[in-house]
Amino acid sequence: MMSSEKRKIGLAGAAGAILALGVTELVRGLTESVPSFALTVAQRVIELTPGSLATAAIGTLGSTATAILLTVMVTIVLAVCAGLAILAQRSVLLAGAGAVALGAVGVFSSLGTTGTSAVAILVTGVAAVGLGILMCALIIRYAGSGEAVSSATAEEQAGAIDRRKFMALAGGAAVLGLSSAAGGRVLANQRAVTTAASTELPSSAQEGGISSAPEPDSGTLSFQEVEGMPEFLTPNDDFYLIDTATFSPNVNNDDWALSITGNVSNPFELSYDELLNFPAREETITIACVSNEVGGDLVGNARWTGVRLADVLEEAGLRQGEIDAAAEQIVGRSVDGWTGGFRTELALDGREALIAYGMNGEALPRDHGYPARLVIPGLYGYVSATKWLEEIELTDWDFDAYWIQRNWAKEGPILTQSRIDTISQNETLSAGTIDVGGIAWAPTRGIEQVEVSTDGGDSWEEAELAEQATEDAWRHWLYRWEATPGDYTVQVRATDGTGETQTAELAEPIPSGATGHHTIEVTVEG
Ligand SMILES: Nc1nc2c(c(=O)[nH]1)N[C@H]1C(S)=C(S)[C@@H](COP(=O)(O)O)O[C@H]1N2
Ligand SMILES: [Mo]
């Protein structure tokens, strides 16, 4: 059993830590020169986590993974600081060294993050550690046990007073720390909203406005009257989010530039305005994450505004049919260092490979890569869709981008997939006409046919297809099932524009995308 004395000292250490952490968050809210220490440490932890584990966590938990990671990290820091305070009763030197080491982890993780200052980070780190130690020492000093008092009642009284003082001090430090953290967060978010420019889609500087492929009337693109059908265009706020960034980089388009580098005859740099000077394109493209499970929702369809990657590459001196081995790969590099790479020929083969700055008629939202990102039809995001894009490097095929270094497949073509949206697992439905519907996608190839089975794949019926907006966009389908009472296993499979039908074989997302038919079991009652 830990003595109450020890417990108090430990609590004092934890309170000091809360204050120290809170102060770093407050500073981060006040100035852009200092990032959130907690978030940058979390970022490093994610980077150091073995690839498969990190993606599994990010893929299945999304942003919850970051929240869990942060909670665990903060808990560990508080426990360690409690231990350090207890240790300080025996060796102030050792305990002090421990506190400095913790601060150093925060400082070193933060150094070099976009737009920050090393001096400011160092000063913040030193101040936070100093303040934490000071607060801890102060609390311990006022948390004397009153053991020296001889009379029992006096001892009790003194103890009670100390306890009250202790609670006030430790509690006060914790409240101060927590409110600093909250304040810092509010300030940082406010700034993010104001500096991530306006949400308005920038207008192309090019005369003649935006050119885009003609699209059929939106009423024919989906079966919106059917309950549960996804919208044809995924609203920005509902669009899935996958990235390794624990916080979306906050890029100001005024100081931003995109460089085209590597093995090109004419490397150059583009400011935001210069990017807008290229002819603007607007295209509907479905993008998907390789981590998407069969039936999962890591897929979205948006109208992307941007410029053709091919136009920008041409300016750099690159042409189709003239790609040599030294420029076989295009590597997109993000302001946070993340990389994605794909075959250069895929940017030049006529597909609508874009450097996008707009999404569904708005400026690219910060979480989706403001001010610009790559969108390459037909490729999973991990090899292609670099957000917060700052460099396009032409290099040879030997370079391995972020997820390739973590054992995912080198080439990431999006596999043909289909999903059932209008009925759910173990649902009980009533006999009669049941609308079974959803989406199917095979970007660059298009969807030619969708079939539904209600007997676990023994027999298949053709579903009705909505218009195909473009071969890069998903296609809605509907099967009006005349159902009689019983238990059913409903499945869907799609055939792409090349005539190839999705395989029934089950595969995990790693290394090159999940396969298998989306399967839903339902009971139909009379
Ligand atoms: N800078 C950066 N870009 C990135 C990633 C990332 O981690 N960092 N993740 C990629 C992955 S794995 C996917 S699936 C898509 C997701 O794009 P979205 O979050 O806009 O849906 O972004 C890609 N671009
Ligand atoms: Mo992804």
Coordinates of C-alpha atoms and ligand atoms in Angstrom, one line a residue:
M1 CA 0.0 0.0 0.0
M2 CA 1.3 3.4 -0.8
S3 CA 1.3 5.8 2.1
S4 CA -1.0 8.8 1.9
E5 CA 2.2 10.9 2.0
K6 CA 3.6 9.2 -1.1
R7 CA 0.2 9.4 -2.8
K8 CA 0.1 13.2 -2.2
I9 CA 3.6 13.6 -3.6
G10 CA 2.7 11.6 -6.6
L11 CA -0.4 13.7 -7.2
A12 CA 1.7 16.8 -6.9
G13 CA 3.9 15.4 -9.7
A14 CA 0.9 14.7 -11.9
A15 CA -0.5 18.2 -11.2
G16 CA 2.8 19.7 -12.2
A17 CA 2.7 17.7 -15.4
I18 CA -0.8 18.8 -16.2
L19 CA 0.2 22.4 -15.8
A20 CA 3.4 21.9 -17.9
L21 CA 1.4 20.2 -20.7
G22 CA -1.3 22.8 -20.5
V23 CA 1.2 25.6 -20.9
T24 CA 2.6 24.1 -24.1
E25 CA -0.9 23.9 -25.5
L26 CA -1.6 27.5 -24.6
V27 CA 1.6 28.7 -26.3
R28 CA 0.7 26.7 -29.4
G29 CA -2.6 28.5 -29.4
L30 CA -0.9 31.9 -29.1
T31 CA 1.8 31.5 -31.7
E32 CA 2.2 29.5 -34.9
S33 CA 5.9 29.2 -34.1
V34 CA 5.2 26.4 -31.6
P35 CA 3.3 23.3 -32.5
S36 CA 1.4 21.2 -30.0
F37 CA 4.0 19.1 -28.2
A38 CA 1.5 16.4 -27.5
L39 CA 0.4 16.1 -31.1
T40 CA 4.0 16.1 -32.5
V41 CA 5.0 13.3 -30.0
A42 CA 1.9 11.3 -31.1
Q43 CA 3.0 11.9 -34.7
R44 CA 6.4 10.5 -34.0
V45 CA 4.9 7.5 -32.2
I46 CA 2.7 6.8 -35.3
E47 CA 5.8 7.1 -37.5
L48 CA 7.7 4.7 -35.4
T49 CA 4.9 2.2 -35.1
P50 CA 5.3 -0.8 -37.4
G51 CA 3.4 0.0 -40.6
S52 CA 0.8 -2.7 -40.6
L53 CA -0.2 -1.9 -37.0
A54 CA -0.4 1.9 -37.6
T55 CA -2.6 1.5 -40.7
A56 CA -4.7 -1.1 -39.1
A57 CA -5.3 1.4 -36.3
I58 CA -5.8 4.4 -38.5
G59 CA -7.9 2.4 -41.0
T60 CA -10.3 0.8 -38.5
L61 CA -10.4 3.6 -35.9
G62 CA -9.8 6.7 -38.0
S63 CA -9.4 9.8 -35.9
T64 CA -10.5 7.9 -32.8
A65 CA -7.0 6.2 -33.1
T66 CA -5.4 9.5 -32.5
A67 CA -7.6 10.3 -29.6
I68 CA -6.9 6.9 -27.9
L69 CA -3.2 7.4 -28.6
L70 CA -3.2 10.8 -27.0
T71 CA -5.1 9.6 -24.0
V72 CA -2.7 6.8 -23.4
M73 CA 0.3 9.1 -23.9
V74 CA -1.0 11.7 -21.5
T75 CA -1.8 9.0 -18.9
I76 CA 1.8 7.7 -19.2
V77 CA 3.3 11.1 -18.8
L78 CA 1.2 11.8 -15.7
A79 CA 2.2 8.5 -14.1
V80 CA 5.8 9.0 -14.9
C81 CA 5.7 12.5 -13.4
A82 CA 4.0 11.1 -10.3
G83 CA 6.9 8.7 -10.0
L84 CA 9.5 11.4 -10.6
A85 CA 8.0 13.5 -7.7
I86 CA 8.3 10.5 -5.4
L87 CA 11.8 9.9 -6.7
A88 CA 12.7 13.5 -6.0
Q89 CA 12.4 12.8 -2.2
R90 CA 15.5 10.6 -2.6
S91 CA 17.3 12.2 -5.5
V92 CA 16.4 15.6 -6.7
L93 CA 19.0 15.3 -9.4
L94 CA 17.7 12.1 -10.9
A95 CA 14.1 13.3 -10.8
G96 CA 15.1 16.6 -12.4
A97 CA 16.9 14.7 -15.1
G98 CA 13.7 12.7 -15.7
A99 CA 11.6 15.8 -16.1
V100 CA 14.1 17.4 -18.5
A101 CA 14.2 14.1 -20.5
L102 CA 10.4 14.3 -20.9
G103 CA 10.6 17.9 -22.0
A104 CA 13.3 17.0 -24.5
V105 CA 11.0 14.4 -26.1
G106 CA 8.5 17.1 -26.7
V107 CA 11.1 19.5 -28.0
F108 CA 12.8 17.1 -30.3
S109 CA 9.5 15.8 -31.7
S110 CA 8.4 19.4 -32.5
L111 CA 11.6 20.7 -34.0
G112 CA 11.3 21.1 -37.8
T113 CA 7.5 20.9 -38.1
T114 CA 6.2 23.2 -40.7
G115 CA 6.3 26.9 -40.0
T116 CA 7.7 26.7 -36.5
S117 CA 10.7 28.2 -34.8
A118 CA 13.4 26.1 -33.1
V119 CA 14.1 28.9 -30.5
A120 CA 10.5 29.3 -29.6
I121 CA 10.1 25.5 -29.3
L122 CA 13.1 25.3 -27.0
V123 CA 12.0 28.3 -24.8
T124 CA 8.6 26.7 -24.5
G125 CA 10.0 23.4 -23.6
V126 CA 12.3 24.8 -20.9
A127 CA 9.6 27.1 -19.5
A128 CA 7.1 24.2 -19.3
V129 CA 9.5 21.8 -17.5
G130 CA 10.5 24.6 -15.1
L131 CA 7.0 25.6 -14.4
G132 CA 5.9 22.0 -13.8
I133 CA 8.8 21.3 -11.4
L134 CA 8.2 24.6 -9.6
M135 CA 4.5 23.8 -9.2
C136 CA 5.2 20.3 -8.0
A137 CA 7.7 21.5 -5.4
L138 CA 5.3 24.2 -4.2
I139 CA 2.5 21.7 -3.7
I140 CA 4.7 19.2 -1.9
R141 CA 5.9 22.0 0.4
Y142 CA 2.4 22.8 1.4
A143 CA 1.4 19.2 1.7
G144 CA 3.4 18.6 4.9
S145 CA 1.8 15.7 6.9
G146 CA 1.7 17.6 10.2
E147 CA 3.5 14.6 11.8
A148 CA 5.6 16.9 14.0
V149 CA 2.5 18.1 15.9
S150 CA 2.3 16.1 19.2
S151 CA -1.3 16.4 20.3
A152 CA -3.6 14.1 18.5
T153 CA -6.3 16.6 17.9
A154 CA -3.8 19.3 16.8
E155 CA -2.3 16.7 14.4
E156 CA -5.7 16.0 13.0
Q157 CA -6.4 19.7 12.6
A158 CA -3.1 20.4 11.0
G159 CA -3.5 17.4 8.8
A160 CA -6.9 18.7 7.7
I161 CA -5.6 22.1 7.0
D162 CA -2.7 20.7 5.0
R163 CA -5.0 18.5 3.1
R164 CA -7.2 21.4 2.2
K165 CA -4.2 23.5 1.1
F166 CA -2.9 20.5 -0.8
M167 CA -6.2 19.9 -2.6
A168 CA -6.5 23.6 -3.4
L169 CA -3.0 23.9 -4.8
A170 CA -2.9 20.6 -6.7
G171 CA -6.5 21.0 -7.9
G172 CA -5.7 24.6 -8.9
A173 CA -2.7 23.6 -10.9
A174 CA -4.7 20.9 -12.7
V175 CA -7.6 23.3 -13.5
L176 CA -5.1 25.9 -14.7
G177 CA -3.3 23.4 -16.9
L178 CA -6.6 22.0 -18.3
S179 CA -8.0 25.4 -19.1
S180 CA -4.7 26.5 -20.7
A181 CA -4.9 23.4 -22.9
A182 CA -8.5 24.1 -23.8
G183 CA -7.8 27.8 -24.4
G184 CA -4.8 26.8 -26.6
R185 CA -7.0 24.5 -28.6
V186 CA -9.7 27.0 -29.2
L187 CA -7.2 29.7 -30.3
A188 CA -5.4 27.2 -32.6
N189 CA -8.6 26.2 -34.2
Q190 CA -9.7 29.7 -34.7
R191 CA -6.5 30.6 -36.4
A192 CA -6.8 27.5 -38.6
V193 CA -10.1 28.7 -39.8
T194 CA -8.9 32.2 -40.6
T195 CA -5.6 31.3 -42.2
A196 CA -6.7 28.3 -44.2
A197 CA -8.0 31.1 -46.5
S198 CA -11.6 31.4 -47.4
T199 CA -13.7 28.3 -48.1
E200 CA -14.6 29.8 -51.4
L201 CA -13.4 28.0 -54.5
P202 CA -10.6 30.2 -56.0
S203 CA -11.5 31.2 -59.6
S204 CA -9.1 30.1 -62.3
A205 CA -6.9 33.0 -63.5
Q206 CA -7.2 31.4 -67.0
E207 CA -9.6 33.0 -69.4
G208 CA -12.5 30.8 -70.5
G209 CA -13.1 29.5 -67.0
I210 CA -13.3 25.9 -66.0
S211 CA -13.5 23.2 -68.6
S212 CA -15.0 19.8 -67.7
A213 CA -16.4 16.7 -69.2
P214 CA -20.1 16.9 -69.8
E215 CA -22.2 15.1 -67.2
P216 CA -25.6 13.6 -67.4
D217 CA -28.4 15.2 -65.4
S218 CA -27.9 14.6 -61.7
G219 CA -31.4 13.2 -61.3
T220 CA -30.3 10.1 -63.3
L221 CA -27.1 9.5 -61.4
S222 CA -28.5 7.8 -58.4
F223 CA -31.7 6.4 -56.9
Q224 CA -32.0 9.1 -54.3
E225 CA -35.6 8.2 -53.6
V226 CA -34.5 4.9 -52.1
E227 CA -33.7 5.1 -48.4
G228 CA -30.1 4.5 -47.5
M229 CA -28.6 5.3 -50.9
P230 CA -25.5 7.4 -50.7
E231 CA -25.5 10.8 -52.4
F232 CA -23.9 10.8 -55.8
L233 CA -21.4 13.5 -54.6
T234 CA -20.1 12.9 -51.1
P235 CA -20.4 16.1 -49.1
N236 CA -17.0 17.4 -47.9
D237 CA -17.9 17.1 -44.3
D238 CA -18.9 13.4 -44.7
F239 CA -15.9 12.5 -47.0
Y240 CA -13.7 9.9 -45.3
L241 CA -10.4 11.1 -43.9
I242 CA -7.3 9.0 -43.8
D243 CA -3.8 10.4 -43.1
T244 CA -0.8 9.9 -40.8
A245 CA -1.1 13.5 -39.6
T246 CA -2.4 13.8 -36.0
F247 CA -3.2 17.4 -36.9
S248 CA -3.8 18.7 -40.4
P249 CA -1.0 21.0 -41.5
N250 CA -2.1 24.6 -41.5
V251 CA -0.8 25.9 -44.7
N252 CA -1.2 29.6 -45.7
N253 CA -1.5 29.8 -49.5
D254 CA 0.6 33.1 -49.5
D255 CA 3.7 31.4 -48.3
W256 CA 3.0 28.1 -50.1
A257 CA 4.7 27.0 -53.3
L258 CA 4.7 23.8 -55.3
S259 CA 8.0 22.7 -56.7
I260 CA 8.5 20.3 -59.6
T261 CA 11.9 18.7 -59.0
G262 CA 14.0 15.7 -59.8
N263 CA 14.9 14.4 -63.2
V264 CA 13.2 16.9 -65.4
S265 CA 14.8 19.3 -67.9
N266 CA 13.0 22.3 -66.5
P267 CA 12.5 22.1 -62.7
F268 CA 10.4 25.0 -61.5
E269 CA 8.2 26.4 -58.7
L270 CA 4.6 27.5 -58.7
S271 CA 3.0 29.9 -56.3
Y272 CA -0.7 29.5 -55.6
D273 CA -1.7 32.1 -58.1
E274 CA 0.6 30.6 -60.7
L275 CA -1.1 27.3 -60.2
L276 CA -4.5 28.9 -60.8
N277 CA -3.0 30.2 -64.1
F278 CA -3.0 26.8 -65.6
P279 CA -6.3 25.8 -67.4
A280 CA -8.8 24.7 -64.8
R281 CA -10.5 21.4 -65.0
E282 CA -13.4 20.0 -63.0
E283 CA -13.9 16.3 -62.8
T284 CA -15.9 13.8 -60.8
I285 CA -13.6 11.2 -59.4
T286 CA -14.1 8.5 -56.8
I287 CA -11.1 8.0 -54.5
A288 CA -10.7 5.1 -52.1
C289 CA -8.4 3.9 -49.4
V290 CA -6.6 0.6 -49.8
S291 CA -7.5 -0.1 -46.1
N292 CA -11.2 -0.1 -47.0
E293 CA -12.7 -3.4 -46.0
V294 CA -15.3 -5.0 -48.3
G295 CA -18.5 -3.0 -47.7
G296 CA -16.5 -0.3 -45.9
D297 CA -16.9 3.5 -46.1
L298 CA -13.3 4.6 -46.9
V299 CA -14.4 5.6 -50.3
G300 CA -15.9 8.9 -51.6
N301 CA -16.9 10.6 -54.8
A302 CA -16.3 14.3 -55.3
R303 CA -16.2 16.9 -57.9
W304 CA -12.5 18.0 -57.9
T305 CA -11.4 21.4 -59.4
G306 CA -7.8 21.8 -60.3
V307 CA -5.3 21.6 -63.1
R308 CA -4.1 18.7 -65.1
L309 CA -0.9 17.2 -63.8
A310 CA 0.1 16.5 -67.4
D311 CA -0.1 20.3 -68.2
V312 CA 2.3 21.1 -65.3
L313 CA 4.6 18.2 -66.2
E314 CA 4.8 19.4 -69.8
E315 CA 6.0 22.8 -68.5
A316 CA 8.8 20.9 -66.7
G317 CA 9.7 19.2 -70.0
L318 CA 8.0 15.9 -69.6
R319 CA 6.1 14.3 -72.4
Q320 CA 4.3 11.0 -72.9
G321 CA 6.4 8.5 -74.8
E322 CA 9.6 10.2 -73.7
I323 CA 9.8 9.1 -70.1
D324 CA 13.2 7.7 -69.3
A325 CA 14.0 5.4 -66.3
A326 CA 15.3 8.3 -64.2
A327 CA 11.8 9.9 -64.3
E328 CA 9.7 6.7 -64.2
Q329 CA 8.1 7.6 -60.9
I330 CA 6.2 10.7 -59.7
V331 CA 6.6 11.2 -56.0
G332 CA 4.2 13.6 -54.3
R333 CA 5.6 15.1 -51.1
S334 CA 3.5 16.8 -48.4
V335 CA 4.5 19.7 -46.3
D336 CA 4.7 17.2 -43.4
G337 CA 7.1 14.9 -45.3
W338 CA 4.6 12.2 -46.3
T339 CA 5.1 10.7 -49.7
G340 CA 3.1 8.8 -52.3
G341 CA 4.5 7.5 -55.6
F342 CA 3.1 6.1 -58.8
R343 CA 4.2 5.5 -62.4
T344 CA 4.7 8.7 -64.4
E345 CA 3.0 7.3 -67.4
L346 CA -0.3 7.2 -65.4
A347 CA -0.2 11.0 -65.3
L348 CA 0.2 11.2 -69.0
D349 CA -2.0 8.5 -70.4
G350 CA -5.0 10.7 -70.8
R351 CA -6.7 10.0 -67.4
E352 CA -7.8 13.1 -65.5
A353 CA -4.9 13.2 -63.1
L354 CA -5.3 16.5 -61.2
I355 CA -3.5 18.8 -58.9
A356 CA -6.7 19.7 -57.1
Y357 CA -7.4 22.9 -55.2
G358 CA -11.2 22.6 -55.0
M359 CA -13.6 20.0 -53.8
N360 CA -17.3 20.0 -54.5
G361 CA -17.3 23.7 -55.4
E362 CA -15.4 24.9 -52.3
A363 CA -11.7 25.5 -51.7
L364 CA -10.0 22.2 -50.7
P365 CA -10.9 21.8 -47.0
R366 CA -7.9 21.9 -44.7
D367 CA -8.3 18.2 -43.7
H368 CA -8.4 17.2 -47.4
G369 CA -5.1 18.8 -48.2
Y370 CA -5.5 22.6 -48.5
P371 CA -4.1 24.3 -50.5
A372 CA -3.6 21.6 -53.1
R373 CA -3.4 17.8 -53.4
L374 CA -3.1 15.2 -56.1
V375 CA -6.1 13.2 -57.3
I376 CA -5.2 10.4 -59.7
P377 CA -8.2 8.4 -61.0
G378 CA -7.8 4.7 -60.6
L379 CA -5.1 4.7 -57.8
Y380 CA -5.6 4.1 -54.1
G381 CA -4.8 7.2 -52.0
Y382 CA -1.7 5.7 -50.4
V383 CA 0.3 5.8 -53.6
S384 CA -1.2 8.9 -55.2
A385 CA -3.4 11.3 -53.4
T386 CA -0.8 13.4 -51.6
K387 CA -2.6 16.1 -49.5
W388 CA -0.8 19.4 -48.5
L389 CA 1.2 18.9 -51.6
E390 CA 4.5 20.9 -51.8
E391 CA 6.7 18.9 -54.1
I392 CA 6.3 16.7 -57.2
E393 CA 9.5 14.9 -57.7
L394 CA 10.3 12.9 -60.8
T395 CA 12.5 10.0 -59.9
D396 CA 13.3 6.4 -60.7
W397 CA 11.2 3.4 -59.7
D398 CA 13.6 2.4 -56.8
F399 CA 12.3 5.1 -54.5
D400 CA 9.8 3.7 -52.0
A401 CA 7.2 6.1 -50.7
Y402 CA 5.8 6.1 -47.1
W403 CA 3.4 3.1 -47.2
I404 CA 5.7 1.1 -49.5
Q405 CA 8.4 1.3 -46.8
R406 CA 5.7 -0.3 -44.6
N407 CA 5.1 -3.3 -46.7
W408 CA 2.1 -2.2 -48.8
A409 CA 2.1 -3.0 -52.5
K410 CA 4.3 -0.7 -54.7
E411 CA 1.5 -0.2 -57.3
G412 CA -2.0 0.6 -56.0
P413 CA -4.6 0.3 -58.7
I414 CA -8.1 0.6 -57.2
L415 CA -9.8 -2.8 -57.4
T416 CA -13.4 -3.1 -58.8
Q417 CA -15.7 -3.0 -55.8
S418 CA -19.4 -2.8 -55.0
R419 CA -21.3 -2.1 -51.8
I420 CA -24.8 -2.7 -50.5
D421 CA -26.1 0.4 -48.8
T422 CA -29.9 0.1 -48.4
I423 CA -30.2 -3.0 -46.2
S424 CA -28.0 -3.9 -43.2
Q425 CA -26.6 -7.0 -41.5
N426 CA -29.2 -9.0 -39.6
E427 CA -32.0 -6.7 -40.5
T428 CA -35.6 -8.1 -40.5
L429 CA -37.5 -7.0 -43.5
S430 CA -41.1 -7.5 -44.6
A431 CA -42.0 -9.7 -47.6
G432 CA -42.7 -7.9 -50.8
T433 CA -40.6 -5.6 -52.9
I434 CA -37.3 -4.8 -51.2
D435 CA -35.0 -2.2 -52.6
V436 CA -31.5 -3.6 -52.5
G437 CA -29.1 -0.9 -53.8
G438 CA -25.8 0.8 -53.4
I439 CA -22.7 1.8 -55.3
A440 CA -20.0 0.2 -57.5
W441 CA -16.8 1.7 -58.6
A442 CA -13.8 0.9 -60.9
P443 CA -12.2 4.3 -61.6
T444 CA -10.8 4.7 -65.1
R445 CA -12.6 1.5 -66.2
G446 CA -16.2 2.3 -65.3
I447 CA -18.9 -0.1 -64.3
E448 CA -20.6 -2.2 -67.0
Q449 CA -22.8 -4.5 -64.9
V450 CA -23.9 -5.1 -61.3
E451 CA -25.5 -8.4 -60.2
V452 CA -27.2 -9.4 -56.9
S453 CA -27.5 -12.8 -55.4
T454 CA -29.9 -13.6 -52.6
D455 CA -28.7 -17.2 -52.1
G456 CA -25.1 -16.6 -51.1
G457 CA -23.7 -16.5 -54.6
D458 CA -25.4 -19.6 -56.2
S459 CA -27.5 -17.5 -58.6
W460 CA -27.2 -13.9 -59.8
E461 CA -29.7 -11.4 -61.0
E462 CA -28.9 -8.2 -62.9
A463 CA -29.4 -4.9 -61.1
E464 CA -30.6 -1.7 -62.7
L465 CA -27.8 0.9 -63.2
A466 CA -28.0 4.6 -62.8
E467 CA -26.3 6.7 -65.5
Q468 CA -22.6 6.6 -65.5
A469 CA -21.3 10.1 -64.9
T470 CA -17.8 9.3 -65.9
E471 CA -15.7 6.1 -65.8
D472 CA -13.8 7.6 -62.9
A473 CA -16.9 8.0 -60.7
W474 CA -18.9 5.4 -58.8
R475 CA -22.1 4.2 -60.3
H476 CA -25.4 3.6 -58.3
W477 CA -27.3 0.4 -58.8
L478 CA -30.7 -0.9 -57.6
Y479 CA -32.2 -4.3 -57.5
R480 CA -35.9 -4.6 -56.7
W481 CA -36.1 -7.8 -54.9
E482 CA -39.5 -9.7 -54.7
A483 CA -38.8 -11.3 -51.4
T484 CA -40.8 -14.2 -49.7
P485 CA -40.3 -15.1 -46.0
G486 CA -37.1 -16.8 -45.1
D487 CA -33.4 -16.3 -44.2
Y488 CA -31.2 -14.9 -47.0
T489 CA -27.6 -14.2 -47.8
V490 CA -27.5 -11.1 -50.1
Q491 CA -24.4 -10.4 -52.1
V492 CA -23.4 -8.0 -54.8
R493 CA -20.7 -8.2 -57.5
A494 CA -19.7 -5.7 -60.2
T495 CA -18.2 -6.1 -63.7
D496 CA -16.0 -3.3 -64.9
G497 CA -15.7 -1.7 -68.3
T498 CA -13.1 -4.2 -69.4
G499 CA -15.6 -7.0 -68.8
E500 CA -13.8 -8.3 -65.7
T501 CA -16.0 -9.4 -62.7
Q502 CA -15.0 -8.9 -59.1
T503 CA -13.5 -12.0 -57.6
A504 CA -15.4 -13.9 -54.8
E505 CA -12.0 -14.7 -53.2
L506 CA -11.5 -13.0 -49.9
A507 CA -8.4 -10.9 -49.3
E508 CA -7.4 -8.6 -46.5
P509 CA -6.7 -4.9 -47.4
I510 CA -3.0 -5.4 -46.9
P511 CA -1.0 -5.4 -49.2
S512 CA -3.1 -4.4 -52.3
G513 CA -6.7 -3.9 -51.3
A514 CA -9.5 -6.1 -50.0
T515 CA -11.4 -8.5 -52.3
G516 CA -14.6 -10.5 -52.0
H517 CA -18.3 -9.8 -52.3
H518 CA -20.1 -7.6 -49.9
T519 CA -22.4 -10.0 -48.0
I520 CA -25.4 -9.2 -45.9
E521 CA -27.7 -11.6 -44.0
V522 CA -31.3 -10.7 -43.6
T523 CA -34.5 -12.3 -42.5
V524 CA -37.7 -11.7 -44.4
E525 CA -40.9 -12.0 -42.5
G526 CA -44.4 -12.5 -43.9
Ligands
LIG1 N1 0.1 14.2 -46.8 C1 -0.7 13.1 -46.8 N2 -1.4 12.8 -47.9 C2 -2.2 11.7 -47.9 C3 -2.1 10.8 -46.8 C4 -1.3 11.1 -45.7 O1 -1.2 10.4 -44.8 N3 -0.6 12.3 -45.8 N4 -2.9 9.7 -46.9 C5 -3.3 9.2 -48.2 C6 -4.3 8.1 -48.1 S1 -3.8 6.6 -47.5 C7 -5.6 8.3 -48.6 S2 -6.7 7.0 -48.7 C8 -6.1 9.6 -49.1 C9 -7.3 10.0 -48.3 O2 -7.7 11.3 -48.7 P1 -8.9 12.0 -47.9 O3 -8.4 12.0 -46.4 O4 -9.0 13.4 -48.4 O5 -10.1 11.2 -48.0 O6 -5.1 10.6 -48.8 C10 -3.8 10.3 -49.1 N5 -2.9 11.4 -49.0
MO2 MO -5.5 5.2 -47.8

